Amino acid sequence: QVQVVESGGGSVQAGGSLRVSCVASGYTYSGRCMGWFRQAPGKEREAVAAIYDSPETTFYADPVKGRFTVSEDSSKNTVYLQMNSLRPEDTAMYYCAWGDWTSCAAVAANRVSNWGNRGQGTQVTVSS
């Protein structure tokens, strides 16, 4: 069973940057999507970004396009989310999860869909 563990969140002022990481274990197959979604208190889950492994393809939800970059280091089974130009509205718990091509495609459509187990999350707080 695939398991993921997030790390790297923190607090930053608006306009700053953070990088969060997600280490995955328990799978050996290709053809999988690793992605990020977030949830703020009292709000629904929101798609953020995702990456499909083969061929490598990235997907971004509209609110983060041009500011966030998703990447992976397959040798370390790790996916990264580099977040630049952070805004107070980016404040949320960020979760990593695995899925398939439909999971990735949903991110580009600003939807959270068809994800497997998520991690415990990592908090990102952006102050104005």
Coordinates of N, CA and C in Angstrom, one line a residue, residues 8-125:
G8 N 8.0 20.2 5.7 CA 8.6 21.4 5.1 C 7.7 22.6 5.2
G9 N 6.5 22.5 5.8 CA 5.7 23.7 5.9 C 6.2 24.7 6.9
G10 N 5.5 25.8 7.1 CA 6.0 26.8 8.0 C 5.2 28.1 7.9
S11 N 5.8 29.1 8.4 CA 5.2 30.4 8.4 C 6.0 31.4 7.6
V12 N 5.4 32.2 6.8 CA 6.2 33.2 6.0 C 5.3 34.4 5.7
Q13 N 5.9 35.5 5.4 CA 5.2 36.7 5.1 C 4.7 36.7 3.6
A14 N 3.7 37.4 3.3 CA 3.2 37.5 2.0 C 4.4 37.9 1.0
G15 N 4.4 37.2 -0.1 CA 5.5 37.5 -1.1 C 6.7 36.5 -0.9
G16 N 6.7 35.8 0.2 CA 7.8 34.9 0.5 C 7.6 33.5 -0.2
S17 N 8.6 32.6 0.1 CA 8.6 31.3 -0.5 C 8.7 30.2 0.5
L18 N 8.2 29.1 0.2 CA 8.4 27.9 1.0 C 8.5 26.7 0.0
R19 N 9.1 25.6 0.5 CA 9.1 24.4 -0.3 C 8.6 23.2 0.6
V20 N 7.6 22.5 0.2 CA 7.2 21.3 0.9 C 7.5 20.1 0.2
S21 N 7.7 19.0 0.9 CA 8.2 17.7 0.3 C 7.2 16.6 0.7
C22 N 7.2 15.6 -0.2 CA 6.4 14.4 0.0 C 7.2 13.2 -0.4
V23 N 7.4 12.3 0.6 CA 8.1 11.1 0.4 C 7.1 10.0 0.3
A24 N 7.2 9.2 -0.8 CA 6.3 8.1 -1.0 C 7.0 6.8 -0.9
S25 N 6.2 5.8 -0.4 CA 6.8 4.4 -0.3 C 5.7 3.4 -0.5
G26 N 6.1 2.2 -0.9 CA 5.1 1.1 -1.0 C 4.6 0.9 -2.4
Y27 N 5.3 1.5 -3.4 CA 4.9 1.2 -4.8 C 6.1 1.0 -5.6
T28 N 6.0 0.2 -6.7 CA 7.1 0.0 -7.6 C 6.7 0.2 -9.0
Y29 N 5.4 0.5 -9.2 CA 4.9 0.6 -10.6 C 5.1 2.1 -11.1
S30 N 5.1 2.2 -12.4 CA 5.0 3.5 -13.0 C 3.6 3.8 -13.4
G31 N 3.4 4.9 -14.0 CA 2.0 5.3 -14.3 C 1.2 5.7 -13.1
R32 N 1.8 6.6 -12.3 CA 1.1 7.1 -11.2 C 1.3 8.6 -11.1
C33 N 0.3 9.2 -10.4 CA 0.3 10.6 -10.2 C 0.5 10.9 -8.7
M34 N 1.4 11.9 -8.4 CA 1.6 12.4 -7.1 C 1.1 13.8 -7.1
G35 N 0.4 14.2 -6.1 CA -0.2 15.6 -6.1 C -0.4 16.2 -4.7
W36 N -0.7 17.4 -4.8 CA -1.0 18.2 -3.6 C -2.4 18.8 -3.6
F37 N -3.0 18.8 -2.5 CA -4.2 19.6 -2.3 C -4.1 20.2 -1.0
R38 N -5.0 21.2 -0.7 CA -4.9 21.9 0.5 C -6.3 22.1 1.1
Q39 N -6.3 22.4 2.4 CA -7.6 22.6 3.0 C -7.4 23.6 4.2
A40 N -8.2 24.7 4.1 CA -8.2 25.7 5.2 C -9.3 25.4 6.1
P41 N -9.3 25.9 7.3 CA -10.4 25.6 8.3 C -11.7 26.2 7.7
G42 N -12.7 25.4 7.7 CA -14.0 25.8 7.3 C -14.2 25.8 5.8
K43 N -13.2 25.4 5.1 CA -13.3 25.4 3.6 C -13.1 24.0 3.0
E44 N -13.6 23.8 1.8 CA -13.4 22.5 1.1 C -12.0 22.3 0.7
R45 N -11.7 21.1 0.4 CA -10.4 20.8 -0.2 C -10.2 21.4 -1.5
E46 N -9.0 21.9 -1.8 CA -8.7 22.6 -3.0 C -7.5 22.0 -3.7
A47 N -7.7 21.7 -5.0 CA -6.5 21.2 -5.7 C -5.4 22.2 -5.8
V48 N -4.2 21.7 -5.9 CA -3.0 22.6 -5.9 C -2.2 22.3 -7.2
A49 N -1.5 21.2 -7.1 CA -0.6 20.8 -8.2 C -0.4 19.3 -8.2
A50 N 0.1 18.8 -9.3 CA 0.3 17.3 -9.4 C 1.3 17.0 -10.5
I51 N 1.9 15.9 -10.4 CA 2.9 15.5 -11.4 C 2.7 14.0 -11.7
Y52 N 2.7 13.7 -13.0 CA 2.5 12.3 -13.5 C 3.9 11.9 -13.9
D53 N 4.2 10.6 -13.6 CA 5.6 10.2 -13.8 C 6.0 9.8 -15.2
S54 N 5.2 9.2 -16.0 CA 5.7 8.7 -17.3 C 4.6 8.8 -18.3
P55 N 4.7 9.7 -19.3 CA 5.7 10.7 -19.4 C 5.5 11.8 -18.3
E56 N 6.6 12.4 -17.9 CA 6.5 13.4 -16.9 C 5.7 14.6 -17.3
T57 N 4.6 14.8 -16.6 CA 3.7 15.9 -16.9 C 3.2 16.6 -15.6
T58 N 3.2 17.9 -15.6 CA 2.8 18.6 -14.5 C 1.4 19.3 -14.7
F59 N 0.7 19.4 -13.6 CA -0.7 20.0 -13.6 C -0.8 21.0 -12.5
Y60 N -1.5 22.1 -12.8 CA -1.7 23.1 -11.8 C -3.1 23.6 -11.8
A61 N -3.6 23.9 -10.6 CA -4.9 24.5 -10.4 C -4.7 26.0 -10.7
D62 N -5.7 26.7 -11.1 CA -5.7 28.1 -11.5 C -5.1 29.0 -10.5
P63 N -5.5 28.9 -9.2 CA -5.0 29.8 -8.2 C -3.5 29.8 -8.0
V64 N -2.8 28.8 -8.4 CA -1.4 28.7 -8.1 C -0.5 28.8 -9.4
K65 N -1.1 28.8 -10.5 CA -0.3 28.9 -11.8 C 0.6 30.1 -11.8
G66 N 1.8 29.8 -12.2 CA 2.8 30.9 -12.3 C 3.5 31.2 -11.0
R67 N 3.0 30.6 -9.9 CA 3.6 30.8 -8.6 C 4.2 29.6 -8.0
F68 N 3.5 28.5 -8.2 CA 4.0 27.2 -7.6 C 4.6 26.3 -8.7
T69 N 5.5 25.5 -8.3 CA 6.2 24.5 -9.2 C 6.2 23.2 -8.5
V70 N 5.7 22.1 -9.2 CA 5.8 20.8 -8.7 C 6.9 20.0 -9.4
S71 N 7.7 19.3 -8.7 CA 8.7 18.5 -9.3 C 9.0 17.2 -8.5
E72 N 9.8 16.3 -9.1 CA 10.0 15.1 -8.4 C 11.5 14.7 -8.5
D73 N 11.9 13.9 -7.6 CA 13.2 13.2 -7.6 C 12.9 11.8 -7.5
S74 N 12.8 11.1 -8.6 CA 12.4 9.7 -8.6 C 13.3 8.8 -7.8
S75 N 14.6 9.2 -7.8 CA 15.6 8.3 -7.1 C 15.3 8.4 -5.6
K76 N 14.7 9.4 -5.1 CA 14.3 9.5 -3.7 C 12.9 9.3 -3.4
N77 N 12.1 9.0 -4.5 CA 10.6 8.8 -4.3 C 10.0 10.0 -3.6
T78 N 10.5 11.2 -4.0 CA 10.1 12.4 -3.4 C 9.5 13.4 -4.4
V79 N 8.4 14.0 -4.0 CA 7.8 15.1 -4.8 C 7.9 16.4 -4.0
Y80 N 8.2 17.5 -4.7 CA 8.4 18.8 -4.1 C 7.3 19.7 -4.6
L81 N 7.0 20.7 -3.8 CA 6.1 21.8 -4.2 C 6.8 23.1 -3.8
Q82 N 7.4 23.8 -4.8 CA 8.0 25.0 -4.5 C 6.9 26.1 -4.6
M83 N 6.8 26.9 -3.6 CA 5.7 27.9 -3.5 C 6.4 29.3 -3.4
N84 N 6.2 30.1 -4.5 CA 6.7 31.4 -4.5 C 5.6 32.4 -4.5
S85 N 5.9 33.7 -4.2 CA 4.9 34.8 -4.2 C 3.7 34.4 -3.4
L86 N 3.9 33.9 -2.2 CA 2.8 33.4 -1.4 C 1.9 34.5 -0.9
R87 N 0.7 34.1 -0.8 CA -0.4 35.1 -0.4 C -1.1 34.6 0.8
P88 N -1.7 35.5 1.6 CA -2.4 35.0 2.8 C -3.5 33.9 2.4
E89 N -4.1 34.0 1.3 CA -5.1 33.0 0.9 C -4.5 31.6 0.6
D90 N -3.2 31.5 0.6 CA -2.5 30.2 0.4 C -2.4 29.5 1.7
T91 N -2.8 30.2 2.8 CA -2.7 29.5 4.2 C -3.7 28.4 4.2
A92 N -3.1 27.2 4.6 CA -3.9 26.0 4.6 C -3.0 24.8 5.1
M93 N -3.6 23.7 5.4 CA -2.9 22.5 5.6 C -2.7 21.9 4.2
Y94 N -1.5 21.5 3.9 CA -1.2 21.0 2.5 C -1.0 19.5 2.7
Y95 N -1.7 18.7 1.8 CA -1.6 17.3 1.8 C -1.1 16.8 0.5
C96 N -0.3 15.7 0.6 CA 0.2 15.0 -0.5 C -0.6 13.7 -0.6
A97 N -0.8 13.2 -1.9 CA -1.5 12.0 -2.1 C -1.1 11.4 -3.4
W98 N -1.4 10.1 -3.6 CA -1.1 9.5 -4.9 C -2.4 9.1 -5.6
G99 N -2.3 9.0 -6.9 CA -3.4 8.6 -7.7 C -3.0 8.2 -9.1
D100 N -3.9 8.3 -10.0 CA -3.6 7.9 -11.4 C -3.8 9.1 -12.3
W101 N -3.8 8.9 -13.6 CA -3.9 10.0 -14.6 C -5.1 10.8 -14.3
T102 N -6.2 10.2 -14.0 CA -7.5 11.0 -13.7 C -7.3 11.9 -12.6
S103 N -6.5 11.5 -11.6 CA -6.3 12.4 -10.4 C -5.5 13.6 -10.9
C104 N -4.5 13.4 -11.7 CA -3.7 14.6 -12.2 C -4.6 15.5 -13.1
A105 N -5.4 14.9 -13.9 CA -6.2 15.7 -14.9 C -7.2 16.5 -14.1
A106 N -7.7 16.0 -13.0 CA -8.7 16.7 -12.2 C -8.0 18.0 -11.6
V107 N -6.8 17.9 -11.2 CA -6.1 19.1 -10.7 C -6.2 20.3 -11.7
A108 N -5.9 20.0 -12.9 CA -5.9 21.0 -14.0 C -7.3 21.6 -14.1
A109 N -8.3 20.8 -13.7 CA -9.7 21.3 -13.8 C -10.2 21.9 -12.5
N110 N -9.2 22.1 -11.6 CA -9.5 22.7 -10.3 C -10.4 21.8 -9.4
R111 N -10.2 20.5 -9.6 CA -11.0 19.5 -8.8 C -10.1 18.6 -8.0
V112 N -10.6 18.1 -6.9 CA -9.9 17.1 -6.1 C -10.7 15.8 -6.3
S113 N -10.0 14.8 -7.0 CA -10.8 13.6 -7.4 C -9.9 12.4 -7.4
N114 N -10.4 11.3 -6.9 CA -9.8 10.0 -7.1 C -8.4 9.9 -6.6
W115 N -8.2 10.4 -5.4 CA -6.9 10.3 -4.8 C -6.9 9.1 -3.8
G116 N -5.7 8.5 -3.6 CA -5.6 7.4 -2.7 C -5.3 8.0 -1.3
N117 N -4.6 7.3 -0.5 CA -4.3 7.7 0.9 C -3.5 9.0 0.9
R118 N -3.8 9.9 1.7 CA -3.0 11.1 1.9 C -2.2 11.0 3.1
G119 N -1.2 11.9 3.3 CA -0.4 12.0 4.4 C -1.1 12.8 5.6
Q120 N -0.3 13.1 6.6 CA -0.9 13.8 7.7 C -1.0 15.3 7.5
G121 N -0.3 15.7 6.4 CA -0.4 17.1 6.1 C 0.8 18.0 6.7
T122 N 1.0 19.1 6.1 CA 2.0 20.1 6.7 C 1.4 21.5 6.5
Q123 N 1.5 22.2 7.6 CA 0.8 23.5 7.7 C 1.6 24.6 7.0
V124 N 1.0 25.4 6.2 CA 1.6 26.6 5.6 C 0.8 27.8 6.0
T125 N 1.4 28.7 6.6 CA 0.8 29.9 7.1 C 1.4 31.2 6.4

